[in-house]
Amino acid sequence: AVALAVSAIPEGLPVAITVALAVGTRRMAGRNVIVRLLPAVEGLGACTVIASDKTGTLTCNELTVKRLVLPDGVELSVAGQGYLPDGRLERDGAPVAGSMAGQAHALAVAAALCNEAGYRLDDGTPYHSGDTVDVALLVLARKMGIDHESVRQSNPEIAAIPYESARRFGAHFNRSGGGIVAHVKGAAETVLPMCDGIEHAALLAEEDRMASDGYRVI
């Protein structure tokens, strides 16, 4: 129709394009889309992929630890959402106790020590700084009754390997019980080869399963 109108009256090209864009704008307005500039409709119609910054629009730029998988494959869930330390460790809806609680506690201590973020509560309001993953790990420690500042004082740091995406892991070395303990975090395929006495293939399969469910796995 546009081609026919332009061929009949060449001077009508701007009008025909404006009408076509106006129709597109009206259809988008019917879907609750606001268009400030008509040419934007033309550009949007030519797009096949749209990459957008979702932080603050679709998300809150917050991460929350929701699941823990212990070396023997036992999966625990963590209640609560956001940066408030409200929630507990559960397995099938029941509180965790015994050896599982001890392993989870050791994991939370490692997460608090291999960490470069800051976190504090002031009159019930959380204040934080640093990477969102590190902040989420500090909140996990708080949920399990671990104060990261006290843990860092009782386990003084002597060296650290900062996390970098190219390296895919980070490590902090702390004095503990008369010795030195390395606390490491990173991608499973990078960290697991550093470990002995665990079933690598099973945990890598678990990582794939959790990643397919939309979890960020470290």
PDB file of N, CA and C in Angstrom, residues 50-108:
ATOM      1  N   ILE A  50      17.388  -7.951  21.258  1.00  0.00           N
ATOM      2  CA  ILE A  50      17.443  -6.750  22.081  1.00  0.00           C
ATOM      3  C   ILE A  50      18.205  -7.081  23.358  1.00  0.00           C
ATOM      4  N   ALA A  51      19.307  -6.395  23.603  1.00  0.00           N
ATOM      5  CA  ALA A  51      20.081  -6.562  24.837  1.00  0.00           C
ATOM      6  C   ALA A  51      19.841  -5.328  25.701  1.00  0.00           C
ATOM      7  N   SER A  52      19.372  -5.535  26.919  1.00  0.00           N
ATOM      8  CA  SER A  52      19.032  -4.408  27.782  1.00  0.00           C
ATOM      9  C   SER A  52      19.616  -4.618  29.172  1.00  0.00           C
ATOM     10  N   ASP A  53      19.804  -3.522  29.878  1.00  0.00           N
ATOM     11  CA  ASP A  53      20.274  -3.557  31.251  1.00  0.00           C
ATOM     12  C   ASP A  53      19.050  -3.736  32.144  1.00  0.00           C
ATOM     13  N   LYS A  54      18.921  -4.932  32.741  1.00  0.00           N
ATOM     14  CA  LYS A  54      17.727  -5.244  33.517  1.00  0.00           C
ATOM     15  C   LYS A  54      17.815  -4.785  34.963  1.00  0.00           C
ATOM     16  N   THR A  55      19.028  -4.455  35.445  1.00  0.00           N
ATOM     17  CA  THR A  55      19.185  -4.090  36.850  1.00  0.00           C
ATOM     18  C   THR A  55      18.384  -2.828  37.164  1.00  0.00           C
ATOM     19  N   GLY A  56      17.547  -2.901  38.169  1.00  0.00           N
ATOM     20  CA  GLY A  56      16.709  -1.781  38.548  1.00  0.00           C
ATOM     21  C   GLY A  56      15.403  -1.720  37.789  1.00  0.00           C
ATOM     22  N   THR A  57      15.306  -2.507  36.704  1.00  0.00           N
ATOM     23  CA  THR A  57      14.073  -2.548  35.921  1.00  0.00           C
ATOM     24  C   THR A  57      13.338  -3.856  36.148  1.00  0.00           C
ATOM     25  N   LEU A  58      14.062  -4.953  35.914  1.00  0.00           N
ATOM     26  CA  LEU A  58      13.479  -6.278  36.140  1.00  0.00           C
ATOM     27  C   LEU A  58      13.995  -6.920  37.417  1.00  0.00           C
ATOM     28  N   THR A  59      15.155  -6.487  37.892  1.00  0.00           N
ATOM     29  CA  THR A  59      15.753  -7.075  39.084  1.00  0.00           C
ATOM     30  C   THR A  59      16.152  -5.983  40.069  1.00  0.00           C
ATOM     31  N   CYS A  60      16.527  -6.392  41.288  1.00  0.00           N
ATOM     32  CA  CYS A  60      16.918  -5.443  42.337  1.00  0.00           C
ATOM     33  C   CYS A  60      18.428  -5.402  42.543  1.00  0.00           C
ATOM     34  N   ASN A  61      19.198  -6.093  41.702  1.00  0.00           N
ATOM     35  CA  ASN A  61      20.643  -6.191  41.869  1.00  0.00           C
ATOM     36  C   ASN A  61      20.980  -6.818  43.227  1.00  0.00           C
ATOM     37  N   GLU A  62      20.204  -7.834  43.612  1.00  0.00           N
ATOM     38  CA  GLU A  62      20.439  -8.578  44.840  1.00  0.00           C
ATOM     39  C   GLU A  62      20.483 -10.066  44.529  1.00  0.00           C
ATOM     40  N   LEU A  63      21.363 -10.757  45.218  1.00  0.00           N
ATOM     41  CA  LEU A  63      21.422 -12.212  45.122  1.00  0.00           C
ATOM     42  C   LEU A  63      21.162 -12.787  46.507  1.00  0.00           C
ATOM     43  N   THR A  64      20.575 -13.969  46.549  1.00  0.00           N
ATOM     44  CA  THR A  64      20.292 -14.650  47.805  1.00  0.00           C
ATOM     45  C   THR A  64      20.714 -16.109  47.685  1.00  0.00           C
ATOM     46  N   VAL A  65      21.459 -16.591  48.667  1.00  0.00           N
ATOM     47  CA  VAL A  65      21.804 -18.011  48.692  1.00  0.00           C
ATOM     48  C   VAL A  65      20.540 -18.802  49.008  1.00  0.00           C
ATOM     49  N   LYS A  66      20.167 -19.731  48.127  1.00  0.00           N
ATOM     50  CA  LYS A  66      18.940 -20.496  48.304  1.00  0.00           C
ATOM     51  C   LYS A  66      19.186 -21.988  48.524  1.00  0.00           C
ATOM     52  N   ARG A  67      20.314 -22.503  48.035  1.00  0.00           N
ATOM     53  CA  ARG A  67      20.574 -23.933  48.187  1.00  0.00           C
ATOM     54  C   ARG A  67      22.038 -24.164  48.543  1.00  0.00           C
ATOM     55  N   LEU A  68      22.279 -25.168  49.362  1.00  0.00           N
ATOM     56  CA  LEU A  68      23.625 -25.631  49.675  1.00  0.00           C
ATOM     57  C   LEU A  68      23.686 -27.119  49.347  1.00  0.00           C
ATOM     58  N   VAL A  69      24.732 -27.536  48.669  1.00  0.00           N
ATOM     59  CA  VAL A  69      24.940 -28.953  48.388  1.00  0.00           C
ATOM     60  C   VAL A  69      26.208 -29.380  49.107  1.00  0.00           C
ATOM     61  N   LEU A  70      26.088 -30.341  50.023  1.00  0.00           N
ATOM     62  CA  LEU A  70      27.227 -30.819  50.801  1.00  0.00           C
ATOM     63  C   LEU A  70      28.036 -31.823  49.991  1.00  0.00           C
ATOM     64  N   PRO A  71      29.273 -32.104  50.401  1.00  0.00           N
ATOM     65  CA  PRO A  71      30.139 -32.997  49.610  1.00  0.00           C
ATOM     66  C   PRO A  71      29.532 -34.366  49.328  1.00  0.00           C
ATOM     67  N   ASP A  72      28.667 -34.862  50.214  1.00  0.00           N
ATOM     68  CA  ASP A  72      28.056 -36.167  49.976  1.00  0.00           C
ATOM     69  C   ASP A  72      26.801 -36.085  49.122  1.00  0.00           C
ATOM     70  N   GLY A  73      26.502 -34.893  48.586  1.00  0.00           N
ATOM     71  CA  GLY A  73      25.362 -34.732  47.693  1.00  0.00           C
ATOM     72  C   GLY A  73      24.081 -34.322  48.371  1.00  0.00           C
ATOM     73  N   VAL A  74      24.057 -34.226  49.697  1.00  0.00           N
ATOM     74  CA  VAL A  74      22.848 -33.802  50.411  1.00  0.00           C
ATOM     75  C   VAL A  74      22.568 -32.330  50.092  1.00  0.00           C
ATOM     76  N   GLU A  75      21.329 -32.043  49.738  1.00  0.00           N
ATOM     77  CA  GLU A  75      20.953 -30.676  49.375  1.00  0.00           C
ATOM     78  C   GLU A  75      20.130 -30.042  50.488  1.00  0.00           C
ATOM     79  N   LEU A  76      20.529 -28.838  50.879  1.00  0.00           N
ATOM     80  CA  LEU A  76      19.831 -28.081  51.903  1.00  0.00           C
ATOM     81  C   LEU A  76      19.276 -26.807  51.282  1.00  0.00           C
ATOM     82  N   SER A  77      18.176 -26.335  51.815  1.00  0.00           N
ATOM     83  CA  SER A  77      17.584 -25.085  51.335  1.00  0.00           C
ATOM     84  C   SER A  77      17.749 -23.998  52.383  1.00  0.00           C
ATOM     85  N   VAL A  78      17.811 -22.768  51.912  1.00  0.00           N
ATOM     86  CA  VAL A  78      17.985 -21.615  52.794  1.00  0.00           C
ATOM     87  C   VAL A  78      16.771 -20.717  52.634  1.00  0.00           C
ATOM     88  N   ALA A  79      16.055 -20.492  53.728  1.00  0.00           N
ATOM     89  CA  ALA A  79      14.875 -19.640  53.692  1.00  0.00           C
ATOM     90  C   ALA A  79      15.292 -18.177  53.715  1.00  0.00           C
ATOM     91  N   GLY A  80      14.361 -17.311  53.348  1.00  0.00           N
ATOM     92  CA  GLY A  80      14.639 -15.881  53.361  1.00  0.00           C
ATOM     93  C   GLY A  80      14.936 -15.345  51.980  1.00  0.00           C
ATOM     94  N   GLN A  81      14.858 -14.037  51.855  1.00  0.00           N
ATOM     95  CA  GLN A  81      15.060 -13.374  50.576  1.00  0.00           C
ATOM     96  C   GLN A  81      15.736 -12.030  50.807  1.00  0.00           C
ATOM     97  N   GLY A  82      16.603 -11.641  49.887  1.00  0.00           N
ATOM     98  CA  GLY A  82      17.241 -10.341  49.979  1.00  0.00           C
ATOM     99  C   GLY A  82      18.373 -10.313  50.990  1.00  0.00           C
ATOM    100  N   TYR A  83      18.683  -9.114  51.482  1.00  0.00           N
ATOM    101  CA  TYR A  83      19.854  -8.906  52.336  1.00  0.00           C
ATOM    102  C   TYR A  83      19.514  -8.832  53.821  1.00  0.00           C
ATOM    103  N   LEU A  84      18.281  -9.135  54.191  1.00  0.00           N
ATOM    104  CA  LEU A  84      17.958  -9.235  55.613  1.00  0.00           C
ATOM    105  C   LEU A  84      18.272 -10.649  56.092  1.00  0.00           C
ATOM    106  N   PRO A  85      18.968 -10.804  57.204  1.00  0.00           N
ATOM    107  CA  PRO A  85      19.370 -12.150  57.656  1.00  0.00           C
ATOM    108  C   PRO A  85      18.236 -12.896  58.339  1.00  0.00           C
ATOM    109  N   ASP A  86      17.086 -12.937  57.695  1.00  0.00           N
ATOM    110  CA  ASP A  86      15.926 -13.640  58.230  1.00  0.00           C
ATOM    111  C   ASP A  86      15.762 -14.944  57.463  1.00  0.00           C
ATOM    112  N   GLY A  87      15.804 -16.042  58.169  1.00  0.00           N
ATOM    113  CA  GLY A  87      15.678 -17.337  57.520  1.00  0.00           C
ATOM    114  C   GLY A  87      16.548 -18.359  58.222  1.00  0.00           C
ATOM    115  N   ARG A  88      16.363 -19.603  57.855  1.00  0.00           N
ATOM    116  CA  ARG A  88      17.133 -20.672  58.472  1.00  0.00           C
ATOM    117  C   ARG A  88      17.469 -21.730  57.436  1.00  0.00           C
ATOM    118  N   LEU A  89      18.345 -22.637  57.829  1.00  0.00           N
ATOM    119  CA  LEU A  89      18.749 -23.754  56.995  1.00  0.00           C
ATOM    120  C   LEU A  89      17.755 -24.889  57.194  1.00  0.00           C
ATOM    121  N   GLU A  90      17.272 -25.463  56.090  1.00  0.00           N
ATOM    122  CA  GLU A  90      16.262 -26.508  56.178  1.00  0.00           C
ATOM    123  C   GLU A  90      16.581 -27.667  55.238  1.00  0.00           C
ATOM    124  N   ARG A  91      16.033 -28.811  55.605  1.00  0.00           N
ATOM    125  CA  ARG A  91      16.043 -29.974  54.713  1.00  0.00           C
ATOM    126  C   ARG A  91      14.657 -30.586  54.751  1.00  0.00           C
ATOM    127  N   ASP A  92      13.984 -30.536  53.619  1.00  0.00           N
ATOM    128  CA  ASP A  92      12.599 -31.013  53.516  1.00  0.00           C
ATOM    129  C   ASP A  92      11.698 -30.309  54.522  1.00  0.00           C
ATOM    130  N   GLY A  93      11.951 -29.013  54.741  1.00  0.00           N
ATOM    131  CA  GLY A  93      11.114 -28.208  55.615  1.00  0.00           C
ATOM    132  C   GLY A  93      11.442 -28.287  57.090  1.00  0.00           C
ATOM    133  N   ALA A  94      12.408 -29.140  57.477  1.00  0.00           N
ATOM    134  CA  ALA A  94      12.771 -29.293  58.885  1.00  0.00           C
ATOM    135  C   ALA A  94      14.134 -28.670  59.131  1.00  0.00           C
ATOM    136  N   PRO A  95      14.373 -28.157  60.354  1.00  0.00           N
ATOM    137  CA  PRO A  95      15.688 -27.572  60.673  1.00  0.00           C
ATOM    138  C   PRO A  95      16.793 -28.611  60.532  1.00  0.00           C
ATOM    139  N   VAL A  96      17.978 -28.142  60.167  1.00  0.00           N
ATOM    140  CA  VAL A  96      19.131 -29.020  59.969  1.00  0.00           C
ATOM    141  C   VAL A  96      19.895 -29.154  61.281  1.00  0.00           C
ATOM    142  N   ALA A  97      20.292 -30.381  61.607  1.00  0.00           N
ATOM    143  CA  ALA A  97      21.036 -30.625  62.841  1.00  0.00           C
ATOM    144  C   ALA A  97      22.103 -31.677  62.581  1.00  0.00           C
ATOM    145  N   GLY A  98      22.920 -31.945  63.601  1.00  0.00           N
ATOM    146  CA  GLY A  98      23.918 -33.006  63.513  1.00  0.00           C
ATOM    147  C   GLY A  98      25.062 -32.668  62.594  1.00  0.00           C
ATOM    148  N   SER A  99      25.596 -33.702  61.933  1.00  0.00           N
ATOM    149  CA  SER A  99      26.776 -33.531  61.077  1.00  0.00           C
ATOM    150  C   SER A  99      26.492 -32.617  59.896  1.00  0.00           C
ATOM    151  N   MET A 100      25.248 -32.656  59.386  1.00  0.00           N
ATOM    152  CA  MET A 100      24.903 -31.778  58.263  1.00  0.00           C
ATOM    153  C   MET A 100      25.015 -30.317  58.677  1.00  0.00           C
ATOM    154  N   ALA A 101      24.557 -30.005  59.887  1.00  0.00           N
ATOM    155  CA  ALA A 101      24.655 -28.629  60.374  1.00  0.00           C
ATOM    156  C   ALA A 101      26.113 -28.232  60.536  1.00  0.00           C
ATOM    157  N   GLY A 102      26.973 -29.169  60.985  1.00  0.00           N
ATOM    158  CA  GLY A 102      28.392 -28.872  61.128  1.00  0.00           C
ATOM    159  C   GLY A 102      29.056 -28.601  59.797  1.00  0.00           C
ATOM    160  N   GLN A 103      28.724 -29.400  58.780  1.00  0.00           N
ATOM    161  CA  GLN A 103      29.294 -29.169  57.449  1.00  0.00           C
ATOM    162  C   GLN A 103      28.820 -27.840  56.868  1.00  0.00           C
ATOM    163  N   ALA A 104      27.534 -27.538  57.041  1.00  0.00           N
ATOM    164  CA  ALA A 104      27.001 -26.280  56.530  1.00  0.00           C
ATOM    165  C   ALA A 104      27.632 -25.097  57.253  1.00  0.00           C
ATOM    166  N   HIS A 105      27.873 -25.243  58.555  1.00  0.00           N
ATOM    167  CA  HIS A 105      28.512 -24.174  59.325  1.00  0.00           C
ATOM    168  C   HIS A 105      29.929 -23.934  58.818  1.00  0.00           C
ATOM    169  N   ALA A 106      30.673 -25.011  58.562  1.00  0.00           N
ATOM    170  CA  ALA A 106      32.030 -24.868  58.034  1.00  0.00           C
ATOM    171  C   ALA A 106      32.011 -24.199  56.663  1.00  0.00           C
ATOM    172  N   LEU A 107      31.015 -24.523  55.855  1.00  0.00           N
ATOM    173  CA  LEU A 107      30.886 -23.909  54.531  1.00  0.00           C
ATOM    174  C   LEU A 107      30.606 -22.415  54.652  1.00  0.00           C
ATOM    175  N   ALA A 108      29.743 -22.042  55.613  1.00  0.00           N
ATOM    176  CA  ALA A 108      29.424 -20.624  55.803  1.00  0.00           C
ATOM    177  C   ALA A 108      30.625 -19.856  56.330  1.00  0.00           C
TER     178      ALA A 108
END
